[in-house]
Coordinates of C-alpha atoms and ligand atoms in Angstrom, one line a residue:
X222 CA 0.0 0.0 0.0
X223 CA 1.3 3.5 -0.8
X224 CA 0.6 5.7 2.1
X225 CA -1.1 9.1 1.6
X226 CA 0.6 12.1 3.1
X227 CA -0.8 13.0 6.5
X228 CA -3.9 15.1 5.8
X229 CA -3.4 18.0 8.2
X230 CA -0.6 20.6 8.3
X231 CA 1.1 21.1 11.7
X232 CA 2.2 24.6 10.6
X233 CA -1.4 25.7 9.9
X234 CA -2.0 28.6 12.3
X235 CA -5.0 26.9 13.9
X236 CA -3.7 23.3 14.0
X237 CA -2.8 23.4 17.6
X238 CA -6.3 24.8 18.5
X239 CA -7.9 22.2 16.3
X240 CA -6.1 19.4 18.1
X241 CA -6.8 20.9 21.5
X242 CA -10.5 21.0 20.6
X243 CA -10.2 17.3 19.8
X244 CA -8.6 16.8 23.3
X245 CA -11.4 18.8 24.9
X246 CA -13.9 16.5 23.3
X247 CA -12.3 13.1 24.0
X248 CA -9.8 13.3 26.8
X249 CA -12.4 12.8 29.6
X250 CA -13.6 9.5 28.0
X251 CA -10.0 8.3 27.2
X252 CA -8.9 9.0 30.8
X253 CA -12.0 7.2 32.2
X254 CA -11.4 4.0 30.2
X255 CA -7.6 4.1 31.1
X256 CA -8.4 4.6 34.8
X257 CA -10.6 1.5 34.7
X258 CA -7.7 -0.6 33.4
X259 CA -5.8 0.3 36.6
X260 CA -3.2 2.8 35.5
X261 CA -0.9 3.5 38.5
X262 CA 2.2 5.2 39.7
X263 CA 5.3 3.5 38.2
X264 CA 3.6 2.4 34.9
X265 CA 5.4 2.8 31.6
X266 CA 3.2 4.3 28.9
X267 CA 3.6 4.9 25.2
X268 CA 1.4 7.5 23.5
X269 CA 1.6 7.2 19.7
X270 CA 0.6 10.2 17.5
X271 CA 0.3 12.5 20.5
X272 CA -0.9 15.6 18.5
X273 CA -1.1 18.5 20.9
X274 CA 0.0 16.3 23.7
X275 CA -2.6 16.4 26.5
X276 CA -2.8 12.7 27.0
X277 CA 1.0 12.4 27.2
X278 CA 1.1 15.1 29.9
X279 CA -1.7 13.4 31.7
X280 CA 0.2 10.0 31.6
X281 CA 3.2 11.8 33.0
X282 CA 1.2 13.1 36.0
X283 CA -0.6 9.8 36.5
X284 CA 2.5 7.5 36.5
X285 CA 4.6 9.9 38.6
X286 CA 8.4 10.0 39.0
X287 CA 8.7 6.2 39.2
X288 CA 7.0 5.8 35.9
X289 CA 7.9 6.8 32.4
X290 CA 6.1 8.1 29.3
X291 CA 7.3 8.0 25.7
X292 CA 5.3 10.2 23.4
X293 CA 5.8 9.9 19.7
X294 CA 4.5 11.7 16.6
X295 CA 5.3 12.1 13.0
X296 CA 5.8 15.8 13.8
X297 CA 6.2 16.5 17.5
X298 CA 6.4 20.3 17.3
X299 CA 3.1 21.0 19.0
X300 CA 4.3 19.6 22.3
X301 CA 7.6 21.4 22.9
X302 CA 9.8 20.1 25.8
X303 CA 7.7 20.1 29.0
X304 CA 10.7 19.8 31.4
X305 CA 9.1 16.7 32.9
X306 CA 11.9 14.1 33.7
X307 CA 9.5 11.2 33.2
X308 CA 8.2 12.3 29.7
X309 CA 10.3 11.8 26.6
X310 CA 9.0 13.3 23.3
X311 CA 10.3 11.7 20.1
X312 CA 9.7 12.2 16.4
X313 CA 8.7 8.8 15.1
X314 CA 6.7 7.3 12.2
X315 CA 4.7 4.4 13.5
X316 CA 4.7 2.8 10.1
X317 CA 8.3 3.1 9.1
X318 CA 10.5 3.7 12.1
X319 CA 11.7 0.8 14.2
X320 CA 11.2 0.9 18.0
X321 CA 14.3 1.1 20.0
X322 CA 15.2 -2.3 21.6
X323 CA 14.5 -0.9 25.1
X324 CA 11.0 0.2 23.9
X325 CA 10.1 -3.2 22.5
X326 CA 7.7 -5.3 24.6
X327 CA 8.3 -2.7 27.3
X328 CA 5.2 -0.8 28.1
X329 CA 2.4 -1.5 30.6
X330 CA 0.1 0.6 28.3
X331 CA 0.3 1.7 24.7
X332 CA -2.4 4.2 23.7
X333 CA -3.2 5.9 20.4
X334 CA -6.2 8.0 19.4
X335 CA -7.4 9.3 16.0
X336 CA -4.2 8.1 14.3
X337 CA -5.3 4.8 12.6
X338 CA -7.9 6.7 10.5
X339 CA -4.9 8.2 8.7
X340 CA -3.1 5.0 8.0
X341 CA -4.7 2.7 5.4
X342 CA -3.0 -0.5 6.6
X343 CA -4.7 -0.8 10.1
X344 CA -3.6 -4.4 10.6
X345 CA 0.1 -3.4 10.2
X346 CA -0.4 -0.4 12.4
X347 CA -1.9 -2.5 15.2
X348 CA 0.9 -5.1 14.9
X349 CA 3.4 -2.3 15.3
X350 CA 1.6 -0.9 18.4
X351 CA 1.4 -4.4 19.9
X352 CA 5.2 -4.8 19.6
X353 CA 5.6 -2.2 22.2
X354 CA 3.3 -3.8 24.8
X355 CA 5.0 -5.8 27.5
X356 CA 3.6 -9.3 28.3
X357 CA 0.5 -8.7 30.4
X358 CA 0.3 -5.1 29.3
X359 CA -2.6 -3.2 27.7
X360 CA -3.2 -1.9 24.2
X361 CA -5.8 0.9 24.0
X362 CA -6.8 2.1 20.5
X363 CA -9.3 4.8 19.9
X364 CA -10.6 5.8 16.6
X365 CA -13.5 7.4 14.9
X366 CA -16.5 6.0 13.2
X367 CA -17.6 9.1 11.4
X368 CA -18.9 10.6 8.2
X369 CA -19.9 7.3 6.5
X370 CA -23.5 7.2 5.3
X371 CA -24.8 5.1 8.2
X372 CA -23.1 7.0 11.0
X373 CA -23.8 10.4 9.4
X374 CA -27.4 9.5 9.3
X375 CA -27.3 8.5 13.0
X376 CA -25.5 11.7 13.9
X377 CA -28.0 13.7 11.9
X378 CA -30.7 12.7 14.4
X379 CA -28.8 14.8 17.0
X380 CA -28.5 17.9 14.9
X381 CA -30.6 20.6 16.1
X382 CA -32.5 22.7 15.0
X383 CA -34.1 20.5 12.4
X384 CA -33.5 23.1 9.7
X385 CA -29.8 22.6 10.1
X386 CA -29.9 18.9 9.1
X387 CA -29.7 19.4 5.4
X388 CA -26.5 21.4 5.5
X389 CA -25.0 19.1 8.1
X390 CA -25.7 16.2 5.7
X391 CA -24.0 17.9 2.8
X392 CA -21.0 18.7 5.0
X393 CA -20.7 15.1 6.1
X394 CA -20.9 13.8 2.5
X395 CA -18.1 16.2 1.4
X396 CA -16.0 15.4 4.5
X397 CA -16.4 11.7 3.9
X398 CA -15.2 12.1 0.3
X399 CA -12.1 14.1 1.4
X400 CA -11.3 11.8 4.4
X401 CA -11.4 8.6 2.4
X402 CA -9.1 9.8 -0.3
X403 CA -5.9 7.8 -0.5
X404 CA -7.4 4.9 1.3
X405 CA -7.8 6.7 4.7
X406 CA -10.7 5.2 6.7
X407 CA -12.7 7.6 8.9
X408 CA -14.9 4.5 9.8
X409 CA -12.0 2.4 11.1
X410 CA -13.2 2.6 14.7
X411 CA -16.0 0.1 14.0
X412 CA -13.5 -2.6 13.1
X413 CA -11.4 -2.2 16.3
X414 CA -13.0 -4.7 18.6
X415 CA -12.6 -7.6 16.1
X416 CA -9.2 -6.4 15.1
X417 CA -8.0 -6.5 18.7
X418 CA -9.3 -10.0 19.1
X419 CA -7.6 -11.1 15.9
X420 CA -4.4 -9.8 17.3
X421 CA -4.7 -12.5 20.0
X422 CA -5.4 -10.0 22.8
X423 CA -7.4 -11.0 25.9
X424 CA -9.9 -9.2 28.0
X425 CA -11.0 -7.3 24.9
X426 CA -13.6 -4.6 25.5
X427 CA -14.8 -1.7 23.5
X428 CA -17.2 1.2 23.8
X429 CA -18.7 3.7 21.3
X430 CA -19.2 7.2 22.5
X431 CA -20.2 10.5 21.0
X432 CA -20.3 13.9 22.7
X433 CA -23.2 16.1 21.6
X434 CA -21.7 19.6 21.2
X435 CA -23.2 23.0 21.3
X436 CA -22.1 25.6 18.8
X437 CA -20.4 28.8 20.0
X438 CA -17.3 27.2 21.5
X439 CA -14.1 29.3 21.1
X440 CA -12.3 26.3 19.7
X441 CA -14.5 23.8 17.9
X442 CA -12.9 20.8 16.3
X443 CA -15.4 20.4 13.4
X444 CA -15.3 24.1 12.6
X445 CA -11.6 24.2 12.5
X446 CA -11.4 21.0 10.4
X447 CA -13.8 22.4 7.9
X448 CA -12.0 25.7 7.8
X449 CA -8.8 23.8 7.1
X450 CA -10.3 21.5 4.4
X451 CA -12.5 24.3 3.0
X452 CA -11.2 24.2 -0.6
X453 CA -10.9 20.5 -0.8
X454 CA -14.5 20.1 0.5
X455 CA -15.7 22.5 -2.3
X456 CA -13.7 20.6 -4.8
X457 CA -15.7 17.4 -4.1
X458 CA -18.8 19.1 -5.7
X459 CA -20.9 17.7 -2.8
X460 CA -21.3 21.0 -1.0
X461 CA -21.3 24.5 -2.3
X462 CA -19.7 27.6 -0.8
X463 CA -23.0 29.0 0.6
X464 CA -23.7 25.7 2.4
X465 CA -20.2 25.5 3.8
X466 CA -20.5 29.1 5.1
X467 CA -23.9 28.3 6.6
X468 CA -22.5 25.3 8.4
X469 CA -19.5 27.3 9.7
X470 CA -21.9 30.0 11.0
X471 CA -24.0 27.3 12.7
X472 CA -21.0 26.1 14.7
X473 CA -20.7 29.7 16.1
X474 CA -24.2 29.7 17.4
X475 CA -25.0 28.4 20.9
X476 CA -28.5 27.3 19.7
X477 CA -26.9 24.8 17.4
X478 CA -26.1 21.3 18.6
X479 CA -24.6 18.3 16.8
X480 CA -22.4 15.2 17.0
X481 CA -19.0 15.9 15.4
X482 CA -18.0 12.2 15.4
X483 CA -18.4 8.9 17.0
X484 CA -15.4 7.5 18.8
X485 CA -14.7 3.9 19.6
X486 CA -12.4 3.0 22.5
X487 CA -11.1 -0.6 22.3
X488 CA -8.7 -2.2 24.8
X489 CA -7.1 -5.6 25.2
X490 CA -4.3 -7.3 27.1
X491 CA -1.4 -9.4 26.0
X492 CA -0.9 -12.7 27.7
X493 CA 1.7 -12.9 30.5
Ligands
LIG224 C1 -5.9 13.7 14.4 S1 -4.4 13.8 15.2 C2 -4.8 13.1 16.8 C3 -3.8 13.6 17.9 C4 -4.0 12.9 19.3 N1 -3.8 11.5 19.3 C5 -5.4 13.2 19.9 O1 -6.3 12.3 19.7 O2 -5.7 14.3 20.5 C6 -3.4 12.6 14.5 C7 -1.9 12.7 14.9 O3 -1.3 11.5 14.5 C8 0.0 11.8 14.0 N2 0.4 10.8 13.0 C9 -0.2 10.5 11.8 N3 0.4 9.5 11.2 C10 1.3 9.0 12.0 C11 2.3 8.0 12.0 N4 2.4 7.2 10.9 N5 3.2 7.9 13.0 C12 3.1 8.7 14.1 N6 2.2 9.7 14.2 C13 1.3 9.9 13.2 C14 -0.2 13.2 13.4 O4 1.0 13.9 13.2 C15 -1.1 13.8 14.4 O5 -0.4 14.5 15.4

């Protein structure tokens, strides 16, 4: 498989805010599920594709001075050095860079969120993540199930006011077209529970969740995503300029509410 270039540009002036908005939406659930697995002081955690880095910083707090966190990303510049002795930030491509020998089969917990959707070969990505988990450790993979016709129709039910549903639908169609180009899969979350079982993991569990968001937030992940992809969305021919502007305007209004995306959290443990 040839891999498409990563879709977003870390140097875009709003990319940090866009990723922080994603963190605002999903960190509470990610932390909740990871707490339930028993994360404790002294754990060694790997965060892959850390983005703006809030989960990596949380891991650093949570595992304390006796633990360690390795945080990797294709482009790590949105989390400059934090001065935390237990947090190491490394530029690393999950799909082409080898893990250091001391990081192989080493981690109590390997976590990644919203990264697989950008990598067409999910099975290979999961195998690479698994290589880092120590015997008896946990792999937690979170990814979206968004924009495909079935999930977009489900999300549309939560779009209010009703008059906004048409423009929401057009936006999801165009977004789906852009997000699937190059073999990317914005529906990959749905396959995670089975994929985790097929990896031979035990105690596999998964949950689907979706925040219902009000418009008017200072940083809104969907609004910033649409602003960034604006021209590519128009180029699909599935939405016109007026509809895009209408959708962007809705996301600025506190009377608008909608589901930006469904997220699947899946976890499983390697055998001792
Ligand atoms: C949508 S962001 C998600 C960021 C963060 N995980 C979160 O959920 O808040 C995807 C991140 O994955 C990184 N990424 C994409 N492909 C990657 C790869 N092959 N190896 C490592 N990181 C990758 C991107 O640079 C980006 O920071």
